[in-house]
Structures are given as C-alpha cells and as structure tokens.
Short mmCIF file of C-alpha atoms in Angstrom, two decimals:
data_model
loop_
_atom_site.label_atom_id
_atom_site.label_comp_id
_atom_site.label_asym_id
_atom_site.label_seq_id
_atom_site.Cartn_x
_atom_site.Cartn_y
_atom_site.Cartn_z
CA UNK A 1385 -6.35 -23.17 -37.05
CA UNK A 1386 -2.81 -22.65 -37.00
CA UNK A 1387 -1.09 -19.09 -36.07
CA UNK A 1388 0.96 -17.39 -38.87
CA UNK A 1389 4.11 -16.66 -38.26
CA UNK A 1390 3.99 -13.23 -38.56
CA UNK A 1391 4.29 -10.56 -35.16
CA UNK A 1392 0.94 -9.39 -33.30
CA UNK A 1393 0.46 -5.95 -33.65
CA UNK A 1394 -1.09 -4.07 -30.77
CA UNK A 1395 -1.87 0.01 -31.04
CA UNK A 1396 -3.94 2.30 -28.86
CA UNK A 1397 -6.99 3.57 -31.37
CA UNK A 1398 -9.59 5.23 -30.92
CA UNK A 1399 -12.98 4.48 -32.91
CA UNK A 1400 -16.26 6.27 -33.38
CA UNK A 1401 -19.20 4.25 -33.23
CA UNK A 1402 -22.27 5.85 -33.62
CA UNK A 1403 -20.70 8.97 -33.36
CA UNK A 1404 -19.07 8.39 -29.53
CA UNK A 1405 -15.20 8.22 -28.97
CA UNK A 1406 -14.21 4.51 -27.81
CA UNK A 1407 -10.88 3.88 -27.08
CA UNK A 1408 -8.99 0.99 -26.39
CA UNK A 1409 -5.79 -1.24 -27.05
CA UNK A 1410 -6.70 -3.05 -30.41
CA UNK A 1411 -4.78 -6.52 -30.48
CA UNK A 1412 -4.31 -7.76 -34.40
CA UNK A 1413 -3.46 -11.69 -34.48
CA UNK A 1414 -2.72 -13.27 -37.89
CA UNK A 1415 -4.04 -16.50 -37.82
CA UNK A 1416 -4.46 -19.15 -40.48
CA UNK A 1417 -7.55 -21.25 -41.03
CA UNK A 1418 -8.49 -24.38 -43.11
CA UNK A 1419 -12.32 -24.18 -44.49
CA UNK A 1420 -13.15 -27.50 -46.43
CA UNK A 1421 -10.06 -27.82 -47.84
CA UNK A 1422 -9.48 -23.89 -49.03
CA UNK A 1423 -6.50 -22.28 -46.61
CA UNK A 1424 -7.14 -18.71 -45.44
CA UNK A 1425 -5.22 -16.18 -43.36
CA UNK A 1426 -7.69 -13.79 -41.46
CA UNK A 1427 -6.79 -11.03 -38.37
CA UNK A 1428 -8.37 -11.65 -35.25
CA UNK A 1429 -8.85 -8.44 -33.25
CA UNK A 1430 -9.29 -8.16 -29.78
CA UNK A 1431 -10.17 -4.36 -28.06
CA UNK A 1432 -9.11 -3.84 -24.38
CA UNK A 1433 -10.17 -0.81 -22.31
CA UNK A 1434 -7.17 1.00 -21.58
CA UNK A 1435 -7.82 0.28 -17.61
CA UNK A 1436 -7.43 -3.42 -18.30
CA UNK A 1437 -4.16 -2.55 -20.12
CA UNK A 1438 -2.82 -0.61 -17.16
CA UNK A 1439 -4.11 -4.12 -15.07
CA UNK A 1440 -1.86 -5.91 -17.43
CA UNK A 1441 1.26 -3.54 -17.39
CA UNK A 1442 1.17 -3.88 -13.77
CA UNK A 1443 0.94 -7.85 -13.89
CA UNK A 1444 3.69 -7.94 -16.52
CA UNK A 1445 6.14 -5.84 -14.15
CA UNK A 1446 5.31 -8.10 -11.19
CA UNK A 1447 5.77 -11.26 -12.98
CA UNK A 1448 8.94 -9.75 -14.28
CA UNK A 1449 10.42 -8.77 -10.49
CA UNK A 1450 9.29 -12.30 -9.55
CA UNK A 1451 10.48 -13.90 -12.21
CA UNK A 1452 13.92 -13.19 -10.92
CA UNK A 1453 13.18 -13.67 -7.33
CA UNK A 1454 15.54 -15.62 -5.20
CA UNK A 1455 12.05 -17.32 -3.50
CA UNK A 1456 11.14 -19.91 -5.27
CA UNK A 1457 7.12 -19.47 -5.90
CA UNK A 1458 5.17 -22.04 -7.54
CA UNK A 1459 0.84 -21.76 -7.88
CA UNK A 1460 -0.47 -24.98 -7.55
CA UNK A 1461 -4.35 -25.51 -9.18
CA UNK A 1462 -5.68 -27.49 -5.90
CA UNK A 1463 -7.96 -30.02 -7.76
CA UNK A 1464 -4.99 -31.35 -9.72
CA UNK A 1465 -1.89 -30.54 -7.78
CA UNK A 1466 -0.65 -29.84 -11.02
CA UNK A 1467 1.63 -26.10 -11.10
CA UNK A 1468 0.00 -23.57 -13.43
CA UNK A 1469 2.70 -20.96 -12.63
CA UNK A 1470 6.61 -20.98 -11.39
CA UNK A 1471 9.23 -18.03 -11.13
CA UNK A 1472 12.77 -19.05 -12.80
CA UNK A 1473 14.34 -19.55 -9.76
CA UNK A 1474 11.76 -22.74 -9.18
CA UNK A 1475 12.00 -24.03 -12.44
CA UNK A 1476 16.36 -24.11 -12.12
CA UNK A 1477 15.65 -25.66 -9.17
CA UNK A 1478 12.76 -28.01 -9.94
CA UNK A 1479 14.43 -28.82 -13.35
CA UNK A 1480 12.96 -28.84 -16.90
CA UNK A 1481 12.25 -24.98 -17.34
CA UNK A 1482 9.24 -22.47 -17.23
CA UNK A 1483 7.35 -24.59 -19.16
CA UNK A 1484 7.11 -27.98 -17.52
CA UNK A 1485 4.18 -28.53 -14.76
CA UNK A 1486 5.20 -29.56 -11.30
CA UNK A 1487 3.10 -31.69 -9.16
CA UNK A 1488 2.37 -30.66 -5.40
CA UNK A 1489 3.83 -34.22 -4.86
CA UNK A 1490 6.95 -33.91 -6.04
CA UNK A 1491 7.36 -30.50 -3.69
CA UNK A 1492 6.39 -32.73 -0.60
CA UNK A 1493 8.94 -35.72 -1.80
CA UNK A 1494 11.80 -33.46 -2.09
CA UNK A 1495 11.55 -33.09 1.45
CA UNK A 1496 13.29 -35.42 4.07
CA UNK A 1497 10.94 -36.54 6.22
CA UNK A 1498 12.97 -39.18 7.89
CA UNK A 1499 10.44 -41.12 10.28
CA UNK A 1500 7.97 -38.61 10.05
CA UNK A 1501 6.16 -39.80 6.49
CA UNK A 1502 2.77 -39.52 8.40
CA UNK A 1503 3.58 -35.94 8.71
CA UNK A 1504 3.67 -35.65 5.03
CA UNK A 1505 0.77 -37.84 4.61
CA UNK A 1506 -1.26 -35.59 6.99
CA UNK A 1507 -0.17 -32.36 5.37
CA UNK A 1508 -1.01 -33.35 1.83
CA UNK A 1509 -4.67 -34.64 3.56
CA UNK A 1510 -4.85 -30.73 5.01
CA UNK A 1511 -4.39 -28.83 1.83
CA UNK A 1512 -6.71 -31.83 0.01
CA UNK A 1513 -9.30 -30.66 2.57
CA UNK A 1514 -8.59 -26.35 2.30
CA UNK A 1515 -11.05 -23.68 1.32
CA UNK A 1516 -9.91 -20.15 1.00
CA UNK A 1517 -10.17 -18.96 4.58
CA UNK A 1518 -7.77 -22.11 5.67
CA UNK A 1519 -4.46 -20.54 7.01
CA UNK A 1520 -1.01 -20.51 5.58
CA UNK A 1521 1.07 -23.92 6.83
CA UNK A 1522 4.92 -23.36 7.42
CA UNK A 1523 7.42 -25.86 7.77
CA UNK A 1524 11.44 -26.30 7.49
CA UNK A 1525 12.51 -29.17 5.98
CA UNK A 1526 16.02 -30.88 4.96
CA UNK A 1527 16.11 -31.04 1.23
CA UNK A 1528 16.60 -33.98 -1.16
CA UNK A 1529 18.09 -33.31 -3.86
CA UNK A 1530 21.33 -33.63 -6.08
CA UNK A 1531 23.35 -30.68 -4.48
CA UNK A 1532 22.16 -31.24 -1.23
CA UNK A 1533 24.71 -33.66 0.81
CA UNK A 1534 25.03 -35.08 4.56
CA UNK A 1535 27.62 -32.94 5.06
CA UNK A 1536 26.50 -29.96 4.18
CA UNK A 1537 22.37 -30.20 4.45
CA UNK A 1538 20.05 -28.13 2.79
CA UNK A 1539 17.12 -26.62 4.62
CA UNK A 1540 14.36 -24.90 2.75
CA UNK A 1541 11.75 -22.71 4.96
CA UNK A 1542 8.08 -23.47 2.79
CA UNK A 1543 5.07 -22.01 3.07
CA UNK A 1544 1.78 -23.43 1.61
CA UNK A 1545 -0.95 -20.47 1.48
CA UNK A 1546 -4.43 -20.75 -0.35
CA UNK A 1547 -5.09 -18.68 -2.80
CA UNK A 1548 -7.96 -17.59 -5.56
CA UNK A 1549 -5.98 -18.07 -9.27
CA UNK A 1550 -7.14 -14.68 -10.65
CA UNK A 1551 -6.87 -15.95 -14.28
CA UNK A 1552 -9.57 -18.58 -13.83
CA UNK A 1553 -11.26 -18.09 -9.99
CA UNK A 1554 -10.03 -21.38 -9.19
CA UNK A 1555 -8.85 -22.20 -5.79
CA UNK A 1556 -5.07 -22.42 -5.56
CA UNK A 1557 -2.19 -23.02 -3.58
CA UNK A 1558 0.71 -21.08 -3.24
CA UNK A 1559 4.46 -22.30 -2.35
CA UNK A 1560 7.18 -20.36 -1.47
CA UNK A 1561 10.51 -21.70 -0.46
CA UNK A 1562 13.31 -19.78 0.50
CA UNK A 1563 16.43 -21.37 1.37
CA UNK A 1564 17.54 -21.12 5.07
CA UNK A 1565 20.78 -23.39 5.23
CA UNK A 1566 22.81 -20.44 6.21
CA UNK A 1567 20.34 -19.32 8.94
CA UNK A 1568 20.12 -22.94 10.24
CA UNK A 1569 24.63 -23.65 9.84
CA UNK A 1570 24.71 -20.69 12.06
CA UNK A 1571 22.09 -21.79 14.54
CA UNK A 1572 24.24 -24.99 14.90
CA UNK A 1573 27.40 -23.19 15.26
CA UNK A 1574 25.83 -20.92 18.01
CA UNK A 1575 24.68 -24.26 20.06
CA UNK A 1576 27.50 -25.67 19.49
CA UNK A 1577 29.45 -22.24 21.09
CA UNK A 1578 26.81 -22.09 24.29
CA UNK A 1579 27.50 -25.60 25.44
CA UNK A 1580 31.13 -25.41 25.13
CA UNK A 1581 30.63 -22.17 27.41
CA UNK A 1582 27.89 -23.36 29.02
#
C-alpha cells in the first residue's frame, strides 16, 4: 500500500443511520493499493466523535507550546530506552532533528561523571528496575558536549520521572533538562564573594 500524494480531507458530518443523527469528524485518506498485479486508489475513512477531536485539539496545542519550550523534554519507552517523543529544543541539542530516536544512554553519557561512573551505572540499574509509582530522580550534572568548555562549564538540572505513554499504555520515562549554568556561575561568584569577606 502506498499513500497518494494527494491532501487528507477531514470535515465535521453528520450521518443518519437508521434514522438517528451521528456526528463526528470524518477523516478521508487516499491511499493506493496493489491487488495481484492491478493498481487501485481507494479512500480510507476514519469517523471520530467530536469529544475525541476536542482530546486531540488540546494535544495538538500542547505539543505545539512544548514544542518550543526552552526545557528540553524527551519520552523514553522504558523497555527499549529508545525516545518515542522530543520537543525541538532536544532535538537542536541532541542533534539529527525531530525525527531521529535518542537512546536513554546517550542522555546519561553526555553527562560528566568524572569518578563517579558507578553513579551512572546505579542510576541506569534504578530506572531498569521502575514501575509507575517509583519517584522522580533529580540530578545536576556538567555537560559534555561540543559547546560546553572547561572554562566556561555547562550544567544541566535533569529530571527522570515515570510515566504511562498515553498513545500505547506503555510505561515510560520522562526527561527534562533545563540548563542551569547561569544559576550555578552565580553560585560560584557568590562563594567566591563570602570568603573574600568572610
């Protein structure tokens, strides 16, 4: 089956079966389909109560204000470690766009750990071993990366939460990182101020 190129259509409509109103969001899909050798181009239509389609406006606005986010959010599937979802801002800083699938590994590696690797060892072993009612881990970490440098660190606050994916029921894990280099420049600067006074 491959999809024709042509737009979906989608139009509230109401039908009459049996005589009784029904009305829903009717979703028209061109699609193109090889049967024994003969090519044919059929509509697939899919009805959705209008309630679902208010569910779905109101996922399509969130995604949008997250999208654009300045915390970087990434939903991990916890069997694979493999992301199923990022905002932008993870993907420019992850590299390789929406579209390419992180693992929970490469999160952890970006990470300096400096001689604490079994820290890293024993927080990959605690999400391995979450259910649902598991709570939320935080930790700050000095970040690895390209435009990170000794002299001017970065520091990322991340949080690791578990979560229900509420496209497939799956358990998940959510990260958030937010970047906290400012917060943690100043905290220097401030320490560095109380022992000259102090």
């Amino acid at each position: 089956t491959v999809q024709v190129k042509e737009r979906e259509m989608s139009a509230l409509k109401t039908v009459y079966p049996k005589g009784k109103p029904n009305t829903g969001v009717w979703e028209m899909r061109p699609i193109r389909v090889r049967v024994a050798g003969d090519v044919r181009t059929m509509v697939l239509i899919g009805v959705l109560p209008p309630n679902r389609c208010e569910d779905l406006k109101q996922l399509s606005v969130l995604q949008e204000l997250d999208r654009y986010s300045d915390i970087l959010t990434i939903l991990f599937d916890k069997e694979t470690e493999v992301s199923e979802y990022q905002n932008l801002k993870a993907s420019t800083y992850y590299g390789g766009g929406e579209n390419r699938q992180l693992s929970l590994s490469e999160v952890l590696d970006s990470c300096a750990w400096d001689n604490l690797e079994t820290r890293r060892s024993e927080l990959l072993a605690e999400i391995k071993s979450w259910t649902i009612e598991s709570p939320p881990v935080d930790i700050e970490c000095r970040k690895v990366t390209e435009k990170a440098s000794d002299v001017e660190p970065e520091w990322h606050r991340i949080r690791f939460i578990p979560s229900i994916n509420p496209c497939n029921g799956r358990l998940s894990i959510v990260v958030s990182e937010i970047d906290v280099s400012q917060l943690k420049t100043a905290q220097a600067e401030m320490r560095a101020v109380r022992r000259t006074q102090g």
